[in-house]
mmCIF file of N, CA and C in Angstrom:
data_model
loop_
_atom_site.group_PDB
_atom_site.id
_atom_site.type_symbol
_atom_site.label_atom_id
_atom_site.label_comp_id
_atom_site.label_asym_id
_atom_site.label_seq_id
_atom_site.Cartn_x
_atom_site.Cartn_y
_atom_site.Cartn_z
ATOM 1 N N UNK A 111 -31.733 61.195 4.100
ATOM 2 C CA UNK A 111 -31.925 60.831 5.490
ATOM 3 C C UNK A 111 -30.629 60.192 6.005
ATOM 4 N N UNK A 112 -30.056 60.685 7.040
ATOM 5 C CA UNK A 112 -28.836 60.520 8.004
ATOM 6 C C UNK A 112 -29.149 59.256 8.630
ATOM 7 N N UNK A 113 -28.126 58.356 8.947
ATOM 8 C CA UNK A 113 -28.056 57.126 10.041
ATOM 9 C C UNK A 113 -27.557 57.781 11.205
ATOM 10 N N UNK A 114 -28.300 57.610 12.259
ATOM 11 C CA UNK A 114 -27.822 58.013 13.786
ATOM 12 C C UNK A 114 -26.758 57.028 13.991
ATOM 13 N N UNK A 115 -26.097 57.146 14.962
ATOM 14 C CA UNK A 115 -24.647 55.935 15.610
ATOM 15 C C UNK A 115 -25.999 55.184 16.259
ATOM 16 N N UNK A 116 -26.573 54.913 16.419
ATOM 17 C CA UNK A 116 -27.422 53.501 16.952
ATOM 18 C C UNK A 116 -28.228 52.772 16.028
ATOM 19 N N UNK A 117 -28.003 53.432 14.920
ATOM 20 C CA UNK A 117 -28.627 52.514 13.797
ATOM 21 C C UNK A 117 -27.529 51.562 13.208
ATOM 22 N N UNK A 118 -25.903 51.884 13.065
ATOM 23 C CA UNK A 118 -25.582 51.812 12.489
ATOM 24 C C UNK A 118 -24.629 50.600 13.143
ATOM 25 N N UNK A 119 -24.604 49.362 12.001
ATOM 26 C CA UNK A 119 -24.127 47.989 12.612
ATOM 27 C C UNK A 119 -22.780 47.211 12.096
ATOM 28 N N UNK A 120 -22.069 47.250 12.961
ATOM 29 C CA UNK A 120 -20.746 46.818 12.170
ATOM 30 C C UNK A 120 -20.649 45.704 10.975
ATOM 31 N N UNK A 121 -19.965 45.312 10.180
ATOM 32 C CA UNK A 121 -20.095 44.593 9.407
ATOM 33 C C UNK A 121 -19.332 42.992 10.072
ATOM 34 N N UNK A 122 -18.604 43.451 10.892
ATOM 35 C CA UNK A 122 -17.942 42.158 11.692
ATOM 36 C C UNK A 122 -18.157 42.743 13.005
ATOM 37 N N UNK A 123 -18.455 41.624 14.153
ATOM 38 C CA UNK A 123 -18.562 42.117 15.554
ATOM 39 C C UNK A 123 -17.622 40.735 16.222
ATOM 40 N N UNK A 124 -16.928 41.687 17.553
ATOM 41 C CA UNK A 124 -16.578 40.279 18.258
ATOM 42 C C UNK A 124 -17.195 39.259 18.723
ATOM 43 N N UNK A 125 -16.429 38.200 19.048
ATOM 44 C CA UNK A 125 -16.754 36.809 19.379
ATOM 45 C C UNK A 125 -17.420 37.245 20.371
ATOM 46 N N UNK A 126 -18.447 36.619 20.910
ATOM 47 C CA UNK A 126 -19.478 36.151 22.434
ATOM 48 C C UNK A 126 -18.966 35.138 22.930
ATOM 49 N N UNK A 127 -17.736 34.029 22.410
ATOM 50 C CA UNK A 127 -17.378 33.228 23.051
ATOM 51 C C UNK A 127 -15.960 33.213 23.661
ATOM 52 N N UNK A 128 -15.788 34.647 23.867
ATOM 53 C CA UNK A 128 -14.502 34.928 25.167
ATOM 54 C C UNK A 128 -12.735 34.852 24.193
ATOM 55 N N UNK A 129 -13.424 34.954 23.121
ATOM 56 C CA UNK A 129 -11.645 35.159 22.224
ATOM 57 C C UNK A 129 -11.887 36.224 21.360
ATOM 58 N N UNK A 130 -10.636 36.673 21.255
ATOM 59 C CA UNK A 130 -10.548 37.709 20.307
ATOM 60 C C UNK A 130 -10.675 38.108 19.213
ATOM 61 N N UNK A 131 -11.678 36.748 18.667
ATOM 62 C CA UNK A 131 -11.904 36.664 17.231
ATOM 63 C C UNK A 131 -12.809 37.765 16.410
ATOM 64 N N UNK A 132 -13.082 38.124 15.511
ATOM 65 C CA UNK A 132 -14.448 38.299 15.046
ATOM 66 C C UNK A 132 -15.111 37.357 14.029
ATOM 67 N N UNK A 133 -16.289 37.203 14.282
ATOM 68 C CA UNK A 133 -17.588 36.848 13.507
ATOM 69 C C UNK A 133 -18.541 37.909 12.626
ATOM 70 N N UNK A 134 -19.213 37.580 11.575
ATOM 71 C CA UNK A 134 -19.912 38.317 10.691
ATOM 72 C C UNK A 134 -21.291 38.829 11.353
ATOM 73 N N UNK A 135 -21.417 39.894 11.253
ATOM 74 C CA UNK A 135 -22.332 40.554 12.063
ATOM 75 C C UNK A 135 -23.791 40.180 11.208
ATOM 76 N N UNK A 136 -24.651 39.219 11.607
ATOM 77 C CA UNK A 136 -25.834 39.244 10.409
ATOM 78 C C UNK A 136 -26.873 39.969 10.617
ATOM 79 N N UNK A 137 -26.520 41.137 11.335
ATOM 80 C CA UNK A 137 -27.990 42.232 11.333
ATOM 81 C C UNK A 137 -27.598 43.081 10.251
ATOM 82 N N UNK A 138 -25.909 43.432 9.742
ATOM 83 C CA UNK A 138 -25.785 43.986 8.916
ATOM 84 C C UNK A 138 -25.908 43.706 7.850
ATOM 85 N N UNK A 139 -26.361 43.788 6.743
ATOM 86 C CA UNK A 139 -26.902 43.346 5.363
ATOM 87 C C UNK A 139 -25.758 42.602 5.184
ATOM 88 N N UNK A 140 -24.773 43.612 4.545
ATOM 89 C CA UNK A 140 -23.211 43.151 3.970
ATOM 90 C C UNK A 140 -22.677 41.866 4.569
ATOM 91 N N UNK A 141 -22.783 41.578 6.179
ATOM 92 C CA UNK A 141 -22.445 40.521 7.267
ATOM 93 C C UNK A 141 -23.055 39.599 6.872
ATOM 94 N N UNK A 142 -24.617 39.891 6.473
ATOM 95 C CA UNK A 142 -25.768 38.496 6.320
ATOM 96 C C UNK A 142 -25.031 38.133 4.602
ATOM 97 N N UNK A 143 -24.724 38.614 3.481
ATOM 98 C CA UNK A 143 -24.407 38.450 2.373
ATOM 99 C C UNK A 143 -23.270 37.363 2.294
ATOM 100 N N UNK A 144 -22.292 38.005 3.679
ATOM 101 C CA UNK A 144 -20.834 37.325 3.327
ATOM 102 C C UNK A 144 -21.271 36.404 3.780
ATOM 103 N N UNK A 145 -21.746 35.911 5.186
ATOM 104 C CA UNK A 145 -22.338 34.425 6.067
ATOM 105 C C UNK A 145 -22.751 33.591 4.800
ATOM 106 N N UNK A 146 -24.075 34.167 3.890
ATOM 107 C CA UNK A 146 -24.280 33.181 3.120
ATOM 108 C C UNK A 146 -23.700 32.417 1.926
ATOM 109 N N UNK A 147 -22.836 33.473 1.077
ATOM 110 C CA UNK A 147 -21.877 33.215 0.767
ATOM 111 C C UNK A 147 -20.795 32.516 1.108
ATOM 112 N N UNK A 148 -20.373 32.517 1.943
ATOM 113 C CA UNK A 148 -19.341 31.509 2.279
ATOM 114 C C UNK A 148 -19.902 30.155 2.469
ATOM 115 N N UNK A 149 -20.732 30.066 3.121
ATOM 116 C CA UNK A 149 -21.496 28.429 3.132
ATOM 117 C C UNK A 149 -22.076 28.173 1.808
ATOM 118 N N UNK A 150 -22.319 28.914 0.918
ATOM 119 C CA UNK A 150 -22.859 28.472 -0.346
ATOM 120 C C UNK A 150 -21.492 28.236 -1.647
ATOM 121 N N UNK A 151 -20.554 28.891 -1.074
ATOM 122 C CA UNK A 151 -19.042 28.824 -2.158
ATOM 123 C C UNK A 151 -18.509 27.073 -1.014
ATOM 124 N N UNK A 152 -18.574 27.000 -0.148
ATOM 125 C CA UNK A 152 -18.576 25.599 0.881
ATOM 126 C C UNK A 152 -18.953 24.565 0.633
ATOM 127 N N UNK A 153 -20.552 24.845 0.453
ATOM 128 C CA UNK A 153 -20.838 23.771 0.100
ATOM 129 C C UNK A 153 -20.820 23.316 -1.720
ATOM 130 N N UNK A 154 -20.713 24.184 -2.591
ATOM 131 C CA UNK A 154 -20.466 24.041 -3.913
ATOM 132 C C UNK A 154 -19.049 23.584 -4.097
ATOM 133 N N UNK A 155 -18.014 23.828 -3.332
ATOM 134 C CA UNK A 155 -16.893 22.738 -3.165
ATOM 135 C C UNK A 155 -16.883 21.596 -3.112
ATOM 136 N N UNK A 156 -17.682 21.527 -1.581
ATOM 137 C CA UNK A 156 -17.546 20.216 -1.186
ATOM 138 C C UNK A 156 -18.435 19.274 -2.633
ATOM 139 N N UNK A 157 -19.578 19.625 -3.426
ATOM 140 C CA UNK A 157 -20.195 18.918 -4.373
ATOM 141 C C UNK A 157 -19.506 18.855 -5.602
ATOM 142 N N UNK A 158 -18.492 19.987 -5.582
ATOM 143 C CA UNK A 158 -17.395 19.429 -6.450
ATOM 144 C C UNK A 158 -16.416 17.777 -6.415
ATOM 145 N N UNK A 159 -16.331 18.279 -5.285
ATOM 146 C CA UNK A 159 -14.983 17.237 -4.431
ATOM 147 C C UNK A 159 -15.763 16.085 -4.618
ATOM 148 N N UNK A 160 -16.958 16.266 -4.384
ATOM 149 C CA UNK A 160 -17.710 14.604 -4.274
ATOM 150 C C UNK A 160 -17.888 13.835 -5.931
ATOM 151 N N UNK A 161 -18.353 15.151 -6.778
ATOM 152 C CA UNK A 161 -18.386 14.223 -8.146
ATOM 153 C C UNK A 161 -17.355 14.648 -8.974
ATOM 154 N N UNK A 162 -16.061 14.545 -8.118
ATOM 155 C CA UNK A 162 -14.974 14.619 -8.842
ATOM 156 C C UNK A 162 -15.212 15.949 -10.318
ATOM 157 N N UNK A 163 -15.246 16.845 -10.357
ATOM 158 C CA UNK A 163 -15.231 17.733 -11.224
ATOM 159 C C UNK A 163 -14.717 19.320 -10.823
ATOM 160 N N UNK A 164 -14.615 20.422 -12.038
ATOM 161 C CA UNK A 164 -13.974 21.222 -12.131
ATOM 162 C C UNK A 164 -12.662 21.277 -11.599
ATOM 163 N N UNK A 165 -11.817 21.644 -10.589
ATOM 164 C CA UNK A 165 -10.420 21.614 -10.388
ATOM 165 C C UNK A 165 -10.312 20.592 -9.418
ATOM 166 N N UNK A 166 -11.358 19.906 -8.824
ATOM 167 C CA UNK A 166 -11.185 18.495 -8.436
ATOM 168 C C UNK A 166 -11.082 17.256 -9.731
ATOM 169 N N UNK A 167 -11.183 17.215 -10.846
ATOM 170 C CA UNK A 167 -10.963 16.263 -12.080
ATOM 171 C C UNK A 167 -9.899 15.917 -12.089
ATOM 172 N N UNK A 168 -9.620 14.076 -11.917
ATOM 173 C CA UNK A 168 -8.554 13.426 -12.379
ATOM 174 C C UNK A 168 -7.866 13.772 -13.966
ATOM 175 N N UNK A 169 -6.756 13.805 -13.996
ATOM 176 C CA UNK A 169 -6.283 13.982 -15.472
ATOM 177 C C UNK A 169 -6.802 12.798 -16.224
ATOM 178 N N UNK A 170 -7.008 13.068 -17.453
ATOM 179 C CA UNK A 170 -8.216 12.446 -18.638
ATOM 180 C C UNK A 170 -7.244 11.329 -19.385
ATOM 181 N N UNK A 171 -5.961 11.819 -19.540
ATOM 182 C CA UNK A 171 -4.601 11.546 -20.449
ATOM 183 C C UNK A 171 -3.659 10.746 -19.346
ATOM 184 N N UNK A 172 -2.627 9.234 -19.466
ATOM 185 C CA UNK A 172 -1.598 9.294 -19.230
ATOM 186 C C UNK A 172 -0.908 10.531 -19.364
ATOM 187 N N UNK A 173 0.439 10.355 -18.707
ATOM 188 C CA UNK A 173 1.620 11.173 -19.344
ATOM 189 C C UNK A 173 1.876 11.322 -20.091
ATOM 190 N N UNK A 174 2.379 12.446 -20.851
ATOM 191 C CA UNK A 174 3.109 12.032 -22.159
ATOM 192 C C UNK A 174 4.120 11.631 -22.691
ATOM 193 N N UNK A 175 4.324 11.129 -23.503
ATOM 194 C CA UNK A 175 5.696 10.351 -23.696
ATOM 195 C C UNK A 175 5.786 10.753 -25.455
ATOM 196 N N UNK A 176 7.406 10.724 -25.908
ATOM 197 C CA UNK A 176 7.694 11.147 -27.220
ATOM 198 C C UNK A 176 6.884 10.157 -28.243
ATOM 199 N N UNK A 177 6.266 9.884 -29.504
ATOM 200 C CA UNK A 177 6.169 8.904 -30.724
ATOM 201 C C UNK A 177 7.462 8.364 -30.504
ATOM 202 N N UNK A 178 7.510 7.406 -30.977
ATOM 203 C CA UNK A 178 8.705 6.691 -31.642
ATOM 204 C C UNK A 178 8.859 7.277 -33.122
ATOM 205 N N UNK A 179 8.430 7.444 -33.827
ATOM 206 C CA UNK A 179 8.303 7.909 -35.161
ATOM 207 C C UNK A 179 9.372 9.308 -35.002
ATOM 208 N N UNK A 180 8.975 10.418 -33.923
ATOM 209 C CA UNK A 180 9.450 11.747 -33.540
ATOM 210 C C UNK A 180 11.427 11.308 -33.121
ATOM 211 N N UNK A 181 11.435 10.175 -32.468
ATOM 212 C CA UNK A 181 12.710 10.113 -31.463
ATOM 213 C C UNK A 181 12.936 8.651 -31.995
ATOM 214 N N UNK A 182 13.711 8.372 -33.099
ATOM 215 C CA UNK A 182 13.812 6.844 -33.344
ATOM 216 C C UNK A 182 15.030 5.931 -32.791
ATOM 217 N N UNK A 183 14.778 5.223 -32.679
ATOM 218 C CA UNK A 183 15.946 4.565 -32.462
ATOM 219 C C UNK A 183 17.266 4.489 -32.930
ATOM 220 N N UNK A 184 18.395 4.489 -33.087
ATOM 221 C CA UNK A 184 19.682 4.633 -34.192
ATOM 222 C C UNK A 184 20.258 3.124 -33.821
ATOM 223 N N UNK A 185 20.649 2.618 -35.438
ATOM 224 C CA UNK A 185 21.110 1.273 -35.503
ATOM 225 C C UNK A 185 22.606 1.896 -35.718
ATOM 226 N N UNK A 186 23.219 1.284 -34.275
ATOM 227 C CA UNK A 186 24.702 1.543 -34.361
ATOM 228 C C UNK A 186 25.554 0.505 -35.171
ATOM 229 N N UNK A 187 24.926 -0.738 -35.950
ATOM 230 C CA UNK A 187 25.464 -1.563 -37.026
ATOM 231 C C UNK A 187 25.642 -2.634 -35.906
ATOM 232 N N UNK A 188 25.916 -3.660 -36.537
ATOM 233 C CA UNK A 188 26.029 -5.120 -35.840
ATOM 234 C C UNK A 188 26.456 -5.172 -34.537
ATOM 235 N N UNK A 189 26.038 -6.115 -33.889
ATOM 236 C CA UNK A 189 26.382 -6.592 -32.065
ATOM 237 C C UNK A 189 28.193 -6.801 -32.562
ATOM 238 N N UNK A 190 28.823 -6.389 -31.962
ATOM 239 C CA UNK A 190 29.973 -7.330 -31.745
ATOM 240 C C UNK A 190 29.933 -9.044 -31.693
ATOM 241 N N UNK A 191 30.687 -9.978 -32.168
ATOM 242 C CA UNK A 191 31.075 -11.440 -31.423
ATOM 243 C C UNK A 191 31.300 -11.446 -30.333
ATOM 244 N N UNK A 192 30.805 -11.890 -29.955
ATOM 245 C CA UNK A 192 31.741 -12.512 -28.903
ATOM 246 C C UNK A 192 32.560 -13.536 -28.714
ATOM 247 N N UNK A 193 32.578 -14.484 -29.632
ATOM 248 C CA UNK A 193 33.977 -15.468 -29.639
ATOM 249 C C UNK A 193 34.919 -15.031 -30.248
ATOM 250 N N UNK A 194 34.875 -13.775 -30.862
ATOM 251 C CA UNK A 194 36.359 -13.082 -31.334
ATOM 252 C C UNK A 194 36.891 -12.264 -30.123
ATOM 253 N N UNK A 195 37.946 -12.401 -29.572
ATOM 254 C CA UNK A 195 38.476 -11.658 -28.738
ATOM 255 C C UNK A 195 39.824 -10.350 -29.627
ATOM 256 N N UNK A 196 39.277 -9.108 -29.212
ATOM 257 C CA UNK A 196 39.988 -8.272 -29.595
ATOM 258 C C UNK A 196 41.260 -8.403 -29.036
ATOM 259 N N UNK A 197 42.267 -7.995 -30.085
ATOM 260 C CA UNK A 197 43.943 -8.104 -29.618
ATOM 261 C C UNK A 197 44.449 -6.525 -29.715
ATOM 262 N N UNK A 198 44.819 -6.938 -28.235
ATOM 263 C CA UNK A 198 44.932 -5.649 -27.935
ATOM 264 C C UNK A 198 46.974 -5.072 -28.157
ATOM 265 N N UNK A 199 46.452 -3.902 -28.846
ATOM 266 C CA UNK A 199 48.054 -3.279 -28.871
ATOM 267 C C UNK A 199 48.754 -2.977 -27.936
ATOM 268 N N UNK A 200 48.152 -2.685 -26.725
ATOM 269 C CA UNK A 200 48.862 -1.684 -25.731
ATOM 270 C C UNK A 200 48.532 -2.766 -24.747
ATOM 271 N N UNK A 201 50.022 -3.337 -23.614
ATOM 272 C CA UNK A 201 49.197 -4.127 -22.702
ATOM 273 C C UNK A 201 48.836 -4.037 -21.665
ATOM 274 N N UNK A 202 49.092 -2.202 -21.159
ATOM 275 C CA UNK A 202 48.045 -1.574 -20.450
ATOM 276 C C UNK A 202 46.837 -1.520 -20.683
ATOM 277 N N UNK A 203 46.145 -2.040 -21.695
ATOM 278 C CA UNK A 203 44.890 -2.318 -22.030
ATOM 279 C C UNK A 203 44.073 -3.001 -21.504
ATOM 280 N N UNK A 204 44.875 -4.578 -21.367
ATOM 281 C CA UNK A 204 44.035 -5.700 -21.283
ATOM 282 C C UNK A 204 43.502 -5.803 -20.339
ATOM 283 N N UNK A 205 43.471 -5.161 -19.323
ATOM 284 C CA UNK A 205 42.392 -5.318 -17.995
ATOM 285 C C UNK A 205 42.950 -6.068 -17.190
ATOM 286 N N UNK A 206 44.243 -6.724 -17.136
ATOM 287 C CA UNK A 206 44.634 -7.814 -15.791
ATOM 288 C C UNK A 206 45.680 -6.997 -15.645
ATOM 289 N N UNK A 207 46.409 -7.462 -14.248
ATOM 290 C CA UNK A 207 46.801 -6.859 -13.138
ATOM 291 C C UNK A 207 48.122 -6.867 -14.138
ATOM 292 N N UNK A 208 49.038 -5.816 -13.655
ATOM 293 C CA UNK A 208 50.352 -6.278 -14.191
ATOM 294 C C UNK A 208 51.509 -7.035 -13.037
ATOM 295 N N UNK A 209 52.197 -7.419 -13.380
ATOM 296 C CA UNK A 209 52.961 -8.065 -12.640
ATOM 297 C C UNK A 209 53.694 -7.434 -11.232
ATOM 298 N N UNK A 210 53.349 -7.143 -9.993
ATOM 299 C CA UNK A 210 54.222 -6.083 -9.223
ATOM 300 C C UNK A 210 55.850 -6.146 -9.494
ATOM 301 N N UNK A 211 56.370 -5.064 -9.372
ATOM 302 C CA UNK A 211 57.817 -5.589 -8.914
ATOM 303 C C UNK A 211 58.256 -5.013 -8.391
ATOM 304 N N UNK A 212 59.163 -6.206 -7.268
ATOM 305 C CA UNK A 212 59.347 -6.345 -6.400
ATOM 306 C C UNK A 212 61.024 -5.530 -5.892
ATOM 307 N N UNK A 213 61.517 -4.623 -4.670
ATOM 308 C CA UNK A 213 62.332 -3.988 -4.378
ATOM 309 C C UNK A 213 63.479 -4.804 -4.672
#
């Protein structure tokens, strides 16, 4: 059995409210399927969002960070003194100004 063109109902029809939109046609089965669907994938979001779960879930874990055991520390051998002052060879070294001189 054939569908005549007056049986037959778009699956989206335009807006009734003067824009160029379309809306889901719910005389058409397929139209009434998607309408409910979408408010039912909507509202199963939004009850996500509310008890915090599936891809709304806070991470469970800090960050991660290396062991110490994995990345240890290295003992570069004793602090220096500091009441020994190194003597320096070169006296471009020592860090104070050198003397200008003068033309």
């Amino acid at each position: 059995m054939t569908q005549g063109d007056g049986d037959h109902e778009p699956v989206f029809k335009k807006s009734r409210w003067g824009t160029n939109r379309y809306v889901y046609n719910l005389n058409n089965p397929v139209g009434l399927a998607l309408a409910i669907g979408s408010v039912l994938f909507a509202g199963v979001m939004m009850l996500m969002m509310e008890t915090r779960s599936g891809p709304f879930e806070p991470p469970k874990e800090t960050p991660w960070s290396p062991p110490v055991e994995d990345y240890p520390t290295y003992d570069f051998g004793p602090a220096p003194d500091a009441s020994k002052s190194p003597e320096p060879s070169d006296p471009g070294t020592t860090g104070s100004p050198s003397p200008a001189q003068l033309p």
